[in-house]
PDB file of C-alpha atoms in Angstrom:
ATOM      1  CA  MET A  13     117.583 138.788  72.420  1.00  0.00           C
ATOM      2  CA  SER A  14     116.079 142.250  71.908  1.00  0.00           C
ATOM      3  CA  SER A  15     117.632 145.273  73.582  1.00  0.00           C
ATOM      4  CA  ASN A  16     114.553 145.660  75.806  1.00  0.00           C
ATOM      5  CA  ARG A  17     114.902 142.090  76.998  1.00  0.00           C
ATOM      6  CA  GLU A  18     118.618 142.538  77.553  1.00  0.00           C
ATOM      7  CA  GLN A  19     117.923 145.611  79.675  1.00  0.00           C
ATOM      8  CA  PHE A  20     115.228 143.762  81.594  1.00  0.00           C
ATOM      9  CA  THR A  21     117.582 140.854  82.299  1.00  0.00           C
ATOM     10  CA  ALA A  22     120.404 143.200  83.298  1.00  0.00           C
ATOM     11  CA  ALA A  23     118.068 145.009  85.698  1.00  0.00           C
ATOM     12  CA  ARG A  24     117.069 141.705  87.274  1.00  0.00           C
ATOM     13  CA  ASP A  25     120.709 140.666  87.687  1.00  0.00           C
ATOM     14  CA  ALA A  26     121.597 144.022  89.215  1.00  0.00           C
ATOM     15  CA  LEU A  27     118.654 143.792  91.608  1.00  0.00           C
ATOM     16  CA  LEU A  28     119.720 140.310  92.699  1.00  0.00           C
ATOM     17  CA  THR A  29     123.285 141.504  93.286  1.00  0.00           C
ATOM     18  CA  LYS A  30     122.030 144.407  95.396  1.00  0.00           C
ATOM     19  CA  ILE A  31     119.701 142.213  97.443  1.00  0.00           C
ATOM     20  CA  THR A  32     122.376 139.579  98.036  1.00  0.00           C
ATOM     21  CA  ALA A  33     124.902 142.140  99.258  1.00  0.00           C
ATOM     22  CA  PHE A  34     122.340 143.777 101.563  1.00  0.00           C
ATOM     23  CA  LEU A  35     121.147 140.530 103.104  1.00  0.00           C
ATOM     24  CA  LYS A  36     124.663 139.195 103.538  1.00  0.00           C
ATOM     25  CA  ASP A  37     125.700 142.298 105.507  1.00  0.00           C
ATOM     26  CA  ASP A  38     122.559 142.359 107.666  1.00  0.00           C
ATOM     27  CA  PRO A  39     122.809 140.304 110.909  1.00  0.00           C
ATOM     28  CA  ARG A  40     119.098 139.482 110.716  1.00  0.00           C
ATOM     29  CA  PHE A  41     119.654 137.185 107.748  1.00  0.00           C
ATOM     30  CA  LEU A  42     121.699 133.986 107.867  1.00  0.00           C
ATOM     31  CA  ALA A  43     121.393 132.463 104.406  1.00  0.00           C
ATOM     32  CA  ALA A  44     119.652 132.911 101.085  1.00  0.00           C
ATOM     33  CA  TRP A  45     119.113 130.874  97.942  1.00  0.00           C
ATOM     34  CA  LEU A  46     117.100 130.850  94.750  1.00  0.00           C
ATOM     35  CA  ALA A  47     114.741 128.042  93.849  1.00  0.00           C
ATOM     36  CA  GLY A  48     112.588 127.689  90.735  1.00  0.00           C
ATOM     37  CA  SER A  49     114.185 128.035  87.313  1.00  0.00           C
ATOM     38  CA  PHE A  50     117.362 129.592  88.758  1.00  0.00           C
ATOM     39  CA  GLY A  51     117.706 126.691  91.160  1.00  0.00           C
ATOM     40  CA  ARG A  52     117.389 124.237  88.273  1.00  0.00           C
ATOM     41  CA  GLY A  53     119.766 126.219  86.072  1.00  0.00           C
ATOM     42  CA  GLU A  54     116.964 126.752  83.540  1.00  0.00           C
ATOM     43  CA  GLN A  55     116.414 130.498  83.902  1.00  0.00           C
ATOM     44  CA  THR A  56     115.445 132.616  80.915  1.00  0.00           C
ATOM     45  CA  TRP A  57     115.000 136.350  80.450  1.00  0.00           C
ATOM     46  CA  VAL A  58     111.438 136.097  81.757  1.00  0.00           C
ATOM     47  CA  SER A  59     112.295 134.116  84.933  1.00  0.00           C
ATOM     48  CA  ASP A  60     111.442 135.761  88.225  1.00  0.00           C
ATOM     49  CA  LEU A  61     113.377 135.410  91.477  1.00  0.00           C
ATOM     50  CA  ASP A  62     112.135 132.770  93.921  1.00  0.00           C
ATOM     51  CA  LEU A  63     114.135 134.069  96.871  1.00  0.00           C
ATOM     52  CA  HIS A  64     114.377 132.104 100.120  1.00  0.00           C
ATOM     53  CA  VAL A  65     115.874 133.953 103.086  1.00  0.00           C
ATOM     54  CA  VAL A  66     116.688 132.411 106.479  1.00  0.00           C
ATOM     55  CA  VAL A  67     115.901 134.790 109.345  1.00  0.00           C
ATOM     56  CA  ALA A  68     117.804 134.581 112.649  1.00  0.00           C
ATOM     57  CA  GLU A  69     115.637 133.481 115.563  1.00  0.00           C
ATOM     58  CA  ALA A  70     115.951 136.828 117.351  1.00  0.00           C
ATOM     59  CA  TYR A  71     114.236 138.553 114.424  1.00  0.00           C
ATOM     60  CA  SER A  72     111.961 135.867 113.034  1.00  0.00           C
ATOM     61  CA  GLU A  73     108.953 136.625 115.233  1.00  0.00           C
ATOM     62  CA  ALA A  74     108.637 140.078 113.673  1.00  0.00           C
ATOM     63  CA  LEU A  75     109.766 139.389 110.110  1.00  0.00           C
ATOM     64  CA  CYS A  76     107.991 136.040 109.764  1.00  0.00           C
ATOM     65  CA  ALA A  77     104.726 137.045 111.417  1.00  0.00           C
ATOM     66  CA  ALA A  78     101.653 135.840 109.534  1.00  0.00           C
ATOM     67  CA  PRO A  79      98.602 137.716 110.860  1.00  0.00           C
ATOM     68  CA  TRP A  80      96.674 136.629 107.725  1.00  0.00           C
ATOM     69  CA  PRO A  81      97.077 133.550 105.502  1.00  0.00           C
ATOM     70  CA  ALA A  82      96.767 135.493 102.243  1.00  0.00           C
ATOM     71  CA  GLY A  83      95.958 138.949 100.933  1.00  0.00           C
ATOM     72  CA  GLY A  84      97.168 141.978  99.023  1.00  0.00           C
ATOM     73  CA  ARG A  85      99.173 143.474 101.868  1.00  0.00           C
ATOM     74  CA  THR A  86     102.186 142.824 104.074  1.00  0.00           C
ATOM     75  CA  THR A  87     103.377 143.731 107.560  1.00  0.00           C
ATOM     76  CA  PRO A  88     105.263 146.977 108.263  1.00  0.00           C
ATOM     77  CA  GLU A  89     108.392 144.981 109.112  1.00  0.00           C
ATOM     78  CA  ARG A  90     108.433 143.125 105.804  1.00  0.00           C
ATOM     79  CA  LEU A  91     107.465 146.227 103.847  1.00  0.00           C
ATOM     80  CA  ALA A  92     110.469 148.087 105.263  1.00  0.00           C
ATOM     81  CA  LEU A  93     112.702 145.276 103.998  1.00  0.00           C
ATOM     82  CA  PHE A  94     111.172 145.160 100.532  1.00  0.00           C
ATOM     83  CA  GLN A  95     111.401 148.945 100.174  1.00  0.00           C
ATOM     84  CA  GLN A  96     115.187 148.779 100.453  1.00  0.00           C
ATOM     85  CA  PHE A  97     115.246 147.686  96.808  1.00  0.00           C
ATOM     86  CA  GLY A  98     112.596 149.837  95.156  1.00  0.00           C
ATOM     87  CA  THR A  99     108.949 150.800  95.369  1.00  0.00           C
ATOM     88  CA  PRO A 100     106.576 147.830  95.643  1.00  0.00           C
ATOM     89  CA  ALA A 101     103.826 148.430  93.078  1.00  0.00           C
ATOM     90  CA  ILE A 102     102.136 145.072  93.647  1.00  0.00           C
ATOM     91  CA  ILE A 103     102.152 143.003  96.829  1.00  0.00           C
ATOM     92  CA  TYR A 104     100.357 139.751  97.473  1.00  0.00           C
ATOM     93  CA  GLU A 105     100.932 137.276 100.283  1.00  0.00           C
ATOM     94  CA  ALA A 106     100.092 133.573 100.251  1.00  0.00           C
ATOM     95  CA  HIS A 107     102.077 131.961 103.029  1.00  0.00           C
ATOM     96  CA  SER A 108     101.087 128.405 102.124  1.00  0.00           C
ATOM     97  CA  ASN A 109     103.282 128.827  99.027  1.00  0.00           C
ATOM     98  CA  ASN A 110     106.356 128.747 101.259  1.00  0.00           C
ATOM     99  CA  LEU A 111     106.836 124.997 101.375  1.00  0.00           C
ATOM    100  CA  VAL A 112     109.833 125.167 103.712  1.00  0.00           C
ATOM    101  CA  GLY A 113     107.865 127.136 106.301  1.00  0.00           C
ATOM    102  CA  GLY A 114     107.470 130.833 106.964  1.00  0.00           C
ATOM    103  CA  THR A 115     106.030 133.632 104.849  1.00  0.00           C
ATOM    104  CA  PHE A 116     105.521 134.205 101.117  1.00  0.00           C
ATOM    105  CA  THR A 117     105.219 137.681  99.622  1.00  0.00           C
ATOM    106  CA  HIS A 118     105.023 138.354  95.892  1.00  0.00           C
ATOM    107  CA  VAL A 119     106.469 141.799  95.186  1.00  0.00           C
ATOM    108  CA  VAL A 120     106.607 143.617  91.845  1.00  0.00           C
ATOM    109  CA  TYR A 121     108.823 146.705  91.809  1.00  0.00           C
ATOM    110  CA  ARG A 122     107.521 149.806  90.064  1.00  0.00           C
ATOM    111  CA  GLU A 123     110.870 151.053  88.780  1.00  0.00           C
ATOM    112  CA  SER A 124     111.872 147.911  86.878  1.00  0.00           C
ATOM    113  CA  GLY A 125     108.811 145.677  86.638  1.00  0.00           C
ATOM    114  CA  GLN A 126     110.871 142.939  88.303  1.00  0.00           C
ATOM    115  CA  ASN A 127     109.012 140.551  90.557  1.00  0.00           C
ATOM    116  CA  ILE A 128     110.398 138.635  93.492  1.00  0.00           C
ATOM    117  CA  ASP A 129     108.742 135.916  95.502  1.00  0.00           C
ATOM    118  CA  TRP A 130     110.153 136.681  98.940  1.00  0.00           C
ATOM    119  CA  MET A 131     110.082 133.652 101.216  1.00  0.00           C
ATOM    120  CA  LEU A 132     111.237 134.420 104.754  1.00  0.00           C
ATOM    121  CA  ILE A 133     112.033 131.328 106.813  1.00  0.00           C
ATOM    122  CA  PRO A 134     112.619 131.203 110.593  1.00  0.00           C
ATOM    123  CA  GLN A 135     115.995 129.656 111.346  1.00  0.00           C
ATOM    124  CA  HIS A 136     114.535 126.690 113.215  1.00  0.00           C
ATOM    125  CA  LYS A 137     112.455 125.708 110.165  1.00  0.00           C
ATOM    126  CA  ALA A 138     115.152 126.190 107.556  1.00  0.00           C
ATOM    127  CA  HIS A 139     116.593 123.380 105.487  1.00  0.00           C
ATOM    128  CA  GLN A 140     118.273 123.181 102.117  1.00  0.00           C
ATOM    129  CA  GLU A 141     116.156 122.618  99.057  1.00  0.00           C
ATOM    130  CA  HIS A 142     116.914 120.281  96.217  1.00  0.00           C
ATOM    131  CA  GLN A 143     117.760 122.113  93.013  1.00  0.00           C
ATOM    132  CA  SER A 144     118.562 125.489  94.530  1.00  0.00           C
ATOM    133  CA  LEU A 145     121.208 128.136  93.908  1.00  0.00           C
ATOM    134  CA  LEU A 146     122.900 129.208  97.147  1.00  0.00           C
ATOM    135  CA  LEU A 147     123.585 132.946  97.353  1.00  0.00           C
ATOM    136  CA  PHE A 148     125.277 132.932 100.761  1.00  0.00           C
ATOM    137  CA  ALA A 149     125.259 131.069 104.075  1.00  0.00           C
ATOM    138  CA  LYS A 150     126.634 132.395 107.359  1.00  0.00           C
ATOM    139  CA  VAL A 151     125.612 129.235 109.218  1.00  0.00           C
ATOM    140  CA  GLY A 152     125.167 125.618 108.279  1.00  0.00           C
ATOM    141  CA  ILE A 153     121.737 124.805 106.879  1.00  0.00           C
ATOM    142  CA  PRO A 154     120.493 121.234 107.422  1.00  0.00           C
ATOM    143  CA  GLU A 155     119.985 118.996 104.426  1.00  0.00           C
ATOM    144  CA  ALA A 156     116.448 118.775 103.128  1.00  0.00           C
ATOM    145  CA  PRO A 157     114.603 115.837 104.687  1.00  0.00           C
ATOM    146  CA  GLU A 158     113.972 113.006 102.299  1.00  0.00           C
ATOM    147  CA  PRO A 159     110.269 112.698 101.511  1.00  0.00           C
ATOM    148  CA  GLU A 160     108.548 109.813 103.209  1.00  0.00           C
ATOM    149  CA  PRO A 161     108.092 106.931 100.749  1.00  0.00           C
ATOM    150  CA  LEU A 162     104.550 105.932  99.895  1.00  0.00           C
ATOM    151  CA  THR A 163     103.260 102.774 101.499  1.00  0.00           C
ATOM    152  CA  ARG A 164     102.492 100.003  99.032  1.00  0.00           C
ATOM    153  CA  GLU A 165      98.771 100.460  99.631  1.00  0.00           C
ATOM    154  CA  LYS A 166      99.023 104.201  99.007  1.00  0.00           C
ATOM    155  CA  ALA A 167     101.192 103.703  95.917  1.00  0.00           C
ATOM    156  CA  VAL A 168      98.705 101.244  94.397  1.00  0.00           C
ATOM    157  CA  GLN A 169      95.806 103.584  95.134  1.00  0.00           C
ATOM    158  CA  THR A 170      97.671 106.589  93.741  1.00  0.00           C
ATOM    159  CA  ALA A 171      98.552 104.797  90.508  1.00  0.00           C
ATOM    160  CA  SER A 172      95.017 103.472  90.047  1.00  0.00           C
ATOM    161  CA  ASP A 173      93.421 106.850  90.732  1.00  0.00           C
ATOM    162  CA  ALA A 174      95.828 108.579  88.349  1.00  0.00           C
ATOM    163  CA  VAL A 175      94.937 106.167  85.545  1.00  0.00           C
ATOM    164  CA  GLY A 176      91.211 106.691  86.048  1.00  0.00           C
ATOM    165  CA  PHE A 177      91.609 110.461  86.238  1.00  0.00           C
ATOM    166  CA  PHE A 178      93.756 110.440  83.099  1.00  0.00           C
ATOM    167  CA  TRP A 179      91.098 108.786  80.955  1.00  0.00           C
ATOM    168  CA  MET A 180      88.332 111.008  82.282  1.00  0.00           C
ATOM    169  CA  ILE A 181      90.363 114.085  81.333  1.00  0.00           C
ATOM    170  CA  ALA A 182      91.499 112.568  78.021  1.00  0.00           C
ATOM    171  CA  ALA A 183      87.876 112.134  76.948  1.00  0.00           C
ATOM    172  CA  GLY A 184      87.166 115.749  77.843  1.00  0.00           C
ATOM    173  CA  ALA A 185      90.262 116.905  75.965  1.00  0.00           C
ATOM    174  CA  ALA A 186      89.161 114.949  72.890  1.00  0.00           C
ATOM    175  CA  LYS A 187      85.864 116.820  72.863  1.00  0.00           C
ATOM    176  CA  GLY A 188      87.673 120.106  73.372  1.00  0.00           C
ATOM    177  CA  ALA A 189      90.248 119.582  70.641  1.00  0.00           C
ATOM    178  CA  LYS A 190      88.391 122.020  68.386  1.00  0.00           C
ATOM    179  CA  GLY A 191      87.235 124.433  71.018  1.00  0.00           C
ATOM    180  CA  ASP A 192      88.940 126.431  73.737  1.00  0.00           C
ATOM    181  CA  MET A 193      92.690 126.210  73.078  1.00  0.00           C
ATOM    182  CA  ILE A 194      93.619 127.400  76.559  1.00  0.00           C
ATOM    183  CA  ASN A 195      91.396 124.850  78.258  1.00  0.00           C
ATOM    184  CA  PHE A 196      92.719 122.089  75.982  1.00  0.00           C
ATOM    185  CA  HIS A 197      96.301 122.793  77.047  1.00  0.00           C
ATOM    186  CA  ILE A 198      95.321 122.906  80.709  1.00  0.00           C
ATOM    187  CA  LEU A 199      93.815 119.442  80.303  1.00  0.00           C
ATOM    188  CA  LEU A 200      96.944 118.288  78.491  1.00  0.00           C
ATOM    189  CA  SER A 201      99.074 119.396  81.458  1.00  0.00           C
ATOM    190  CA  TRP A 202      96.833 117.401  83.799  1.00  0.00           C
ATOM    191  CA  LEU A 203      97.338 114.343  81.617  1.00  0.00           C
ATOM    192  CA  LYS A 204     101.109 114.720  81.875  1.00  0.00           C
ATOM    193  CA  ASP A 205     100.825 115.076  85.636  1.00  0.00           C
ATOM    194  CA  SER A 206      98.790 111.862  85.812  1.00  0.00           C
ATOM    195  CA  ILE A 207     101.421 109.980  83.838  1.00  0.00           C
ATOM    196  CA  ASP A 208     104.084 111.225  86.252  1.00  0.00           C
ATOM    197  CA  GLN A 209     102.000 110.085  89.215  1.00  0.00           C
ATOM    198  CA  VAL A 210     101.775 106.562  87.813  1.00  0.00           C
ATOM    199  CA  LYS A 211     105.502 106.383  87.088  1.00  0.00           C
ATOM    200  CA  TYR A 212     106.539 107.664  90.500  1.00  0.00           C
ATOM    201  CA  ALA A 213     104.001 105.547  92.377  1.00  0.00           C
ATOM    202  CA  HIS A 214     105.796 102.447  91.104  1.00  0.00           C
ATOM    203  CA  GLU A 215     108.860 103.742  92.937  1.00  0.00           C
ATOM    204  CA  PHE A 216     106.766 104.598  96.034  1.00  0.00           C
ATOM    205  CA  LYS A 217     107.418 108.305  95.433  1.00  0.00           C
ATOM    206  CA  VAL A 218     105.485 111.506  94.799  1.00  0.00           C
ATOM    207  CA  PRO A 219     106.519 113.345  91.609  1.00  0.00           C
ATOM    208  CA  PRO A 220     108.384 116.640  92.032  1.00  0.00           C
ATOM    209  CA  PHE A 221     106.756 119.906  91.108  1.00  0.00           C
ATOM    210  CA  ARG A 222     107.197 120.870  87.451  1.00  0.00           C
ATOM    211  CA  ARG A 223     105.875 123.639  85.263  1.00  0.00           C
ATOM    212  CA  ASN A 224     105.815 124.922  81.703  1.00  0.00           C
ATOM    213  CA  ARG A 225     106.292 121.539  80.049  1.00  0.00           C
ATOM    214  CA  LEU A 226     103.847 121.946  77.172  1.00  0.00           C
ATOM    215  CA  GLU A 227     104.453 122.772  73.561  1.00  0.00           C
ATOM    216  CA  ILE A 228     101.572 124.750  72.103  1.00  0.00           C
ATOM    217  CA  CYS A 229      99.425 122.862  69.599  1.00  0.00           C
ATOM    218  CA  TYR A 230      97.772 125.379  67.302  1.00  0.00           C
ATOM    219  CA  THR A 231      95.908 123.186  64.842  1.00  0.00           C
ATOM    220  CA  GLN A 232      93.324 120.501  65.445  1.00  0.00           C
ATOM    221  CA  ALA A 233      95.677 117.921  63.917  1.00  0.00           C
ATOM    222  CA  GLU A 234      98.477 118.942  66.291  1.00  0.00           C
ATOM    223  CA  GLN A 235      96.134 118.718  69.269  1.00  0.00           C
ATOM    224  CA  ALA A 236      94.918 115.257  68.258  1.00  0.00           C
ATOM    225  CA  THR A 237      98.508 114.065  67.792  1.00  0.00           C
ATOM    226  CA  ALA A 238      99.565 115.377  71.206  1.00  0.00           C
ATOM    227  CA  LEU A 239      96.571 113.753  72.885  1.00  0.00           C
ATOM    228  CA  ARG A 240      97.140 110.406  71.158  1.00  0.00           C
ATOM    229  CA  LYS A 241     100.790 110.445  72.177  1.00  0.00           C
ATOM    230  CA  LEU A 242      99.884 110.811  75.847  1.00  0.00           C
ATOM    231  CA  CYS A 243      97.167 108.163  75.573  1.00  0.00           C
ATOM    232  CA  ASP A 244      99.676 105.736  74.060  1.00  0.00           C
ATOM    233  CA  GLU A 245     102.084 106.432  76.899  1.00  0.00           C
ATOM    234  CA  MET A 246      99.437 105.794  79.535  1.00  0.00           C
ATOM    235  CA  GLU A 247      98.367 102.579  77.817  1.00  0.00           C
ATOM    236  CA  THR A 248     101.919 101.258  78.067  1.00  0.00           C
ATOM    237  CA  LEU A 249     101.889 101.939  81.834  1.00  0.00           C
ATOM    238  CA  MET A 250      98.560 100.286  82.591  1.00  0.00           C
ATOM    239  CA  PRO A 251      99.682  96.616  82.590  1.00  0.00           C
ATOM    240  CA  ALA A 252     102.259  97.447  85.250  1.00  0.00           C
ATOM    241  CA  VAL A 253      99.550  99.096  87.358  1.00  0.00           C
ATOM    242  CA  VAL A 254      97.493  95.904  87.211  1.00  0.00           C
ATOM    243  CA  ALA A 255     100.550  93.778  88.040  1.00  0.00           C
ATOM    244  CA  PHE A 256     101.198  96.154  90.940  1.00  0.00           C
ATOM    245  CA  GLY A 257      97.785  95.281  92.360  1.00  0.00           C
ATOM    246  CA  GLY A 258      95.860  98.230  90.976  1.00  0.00           C
ATOM    247  CA  TYR A 259      92.864  98.581  88.710  1.00  0.00           C
ATOM    248  CA  VAL A 260      92.418 100.252  85.333  1.00  0.00           C
ATOM    249  CA  PRO A 261      89.531 100.805  82.900  1.00  0.00           C
ATOM    250  CA  ALA A 262      89.097  98.439  79.966  1.00  0.00           C
ATOM    251  CA  GLU A 263      90.137  99.840  76.567  1.00  0.00           C
ATOM    252  CA  PRO A 264      89.425 103.495  77.381  1.00  0.00           C
ATOM    253  CA  CYS A 265      91.353 104.730  74.350  1.00  0.00           C
ATOM    254  CA  ILE A 266      88.516 103.513  72.111  1.00  0.00           C
ATOM    255  CA  VAL A 267      86.300 106.231  73.570  1.00  0.00           C
ATOM    256  CA  VAL A 268      88.938 108.904  72.998  1.00  0.00           C
ATOM    257  CA  GLU A 269      89.327 107.828  69.365  1.00  0.00           C
ATOM    258  CA  LYS A 270      85.573 107.939  68.792  1.00  0.00           C
ATOM    259  CA  LEU A 271      85.403 111.468  70.154  1.00  0.00           C
ATOM    260  CA  LEU A 272      88.368 112.634  68.090  1.00  0.00           C
ATOM    261  CA  ALA A 273      86.779 111.143  64.981  1.00  0.00           C
ATOM    262  CA  LEU A 274      83.722 113.366  65.418  1.00  0.00           C
ATOM    263  CA  PHE A 275      85.873 116.409  64.779  1.00  0.00           C
ATOM    264  CA  GLU A 276      88.248 114.895  62.238  1.00  0.00           C
ATOM    265  CA  ASP A 277      85.316 114.022  59.946  1.00  0.00           C
ATOM    266  CA  GLN A 278      84.447 117.700  59.562  1.00  0.00           C
TER     267      GLN A 278
END
């Protein structure tokens, strides 16, 4: 790791230590944890801090107020908190990103370039998250509720829709294999998501959120190989979808191969 990256990582660790100590000593805050890559134990030098903070009921009305659903600003109460740890150079709120319930504020600090996704959660809404790193807890936090299983009808529909969507996107990706590299990889990520949906639907579940799962394919040959690999995987899942009571297109991979051949002949 370069010295600049080492310094950047050290600054992030120092900032987290400072924030944890402050929150732990402040009676307004009852617990805090990290989700995201830190919660999964997969953090790298570039990982940001997805910080969840439980706010005591007596203070939650002020700190967790949401006078707007999204925007490049925050409330005076939250700003005073964020300013304890540096000068916010960038602020953006999108409260729907707080899946537990409460507020979401993305803050980038001018001094270090570190960014923190601050998620403030009223105590009555708080529950533990799967794959999280607990920083402290002054009170017991309820276990995360288990997600409701899909009904059989919903699972069949989800699997069938995911198969159809997959092949629509696969055909588009085949035509884009020698075009916009960024768009091609976006489509590839959608294909992976569709495969996950089919797999989890057979267990009556919704797949968990994932990110950054793609390896970059620079050449046309690499892109075609990656696309074919995903198509092969989906084809192996399709008989189970039919047996499950769903519906799938007939031999859709033929179309993908024809489209890939148009570019491979050049």
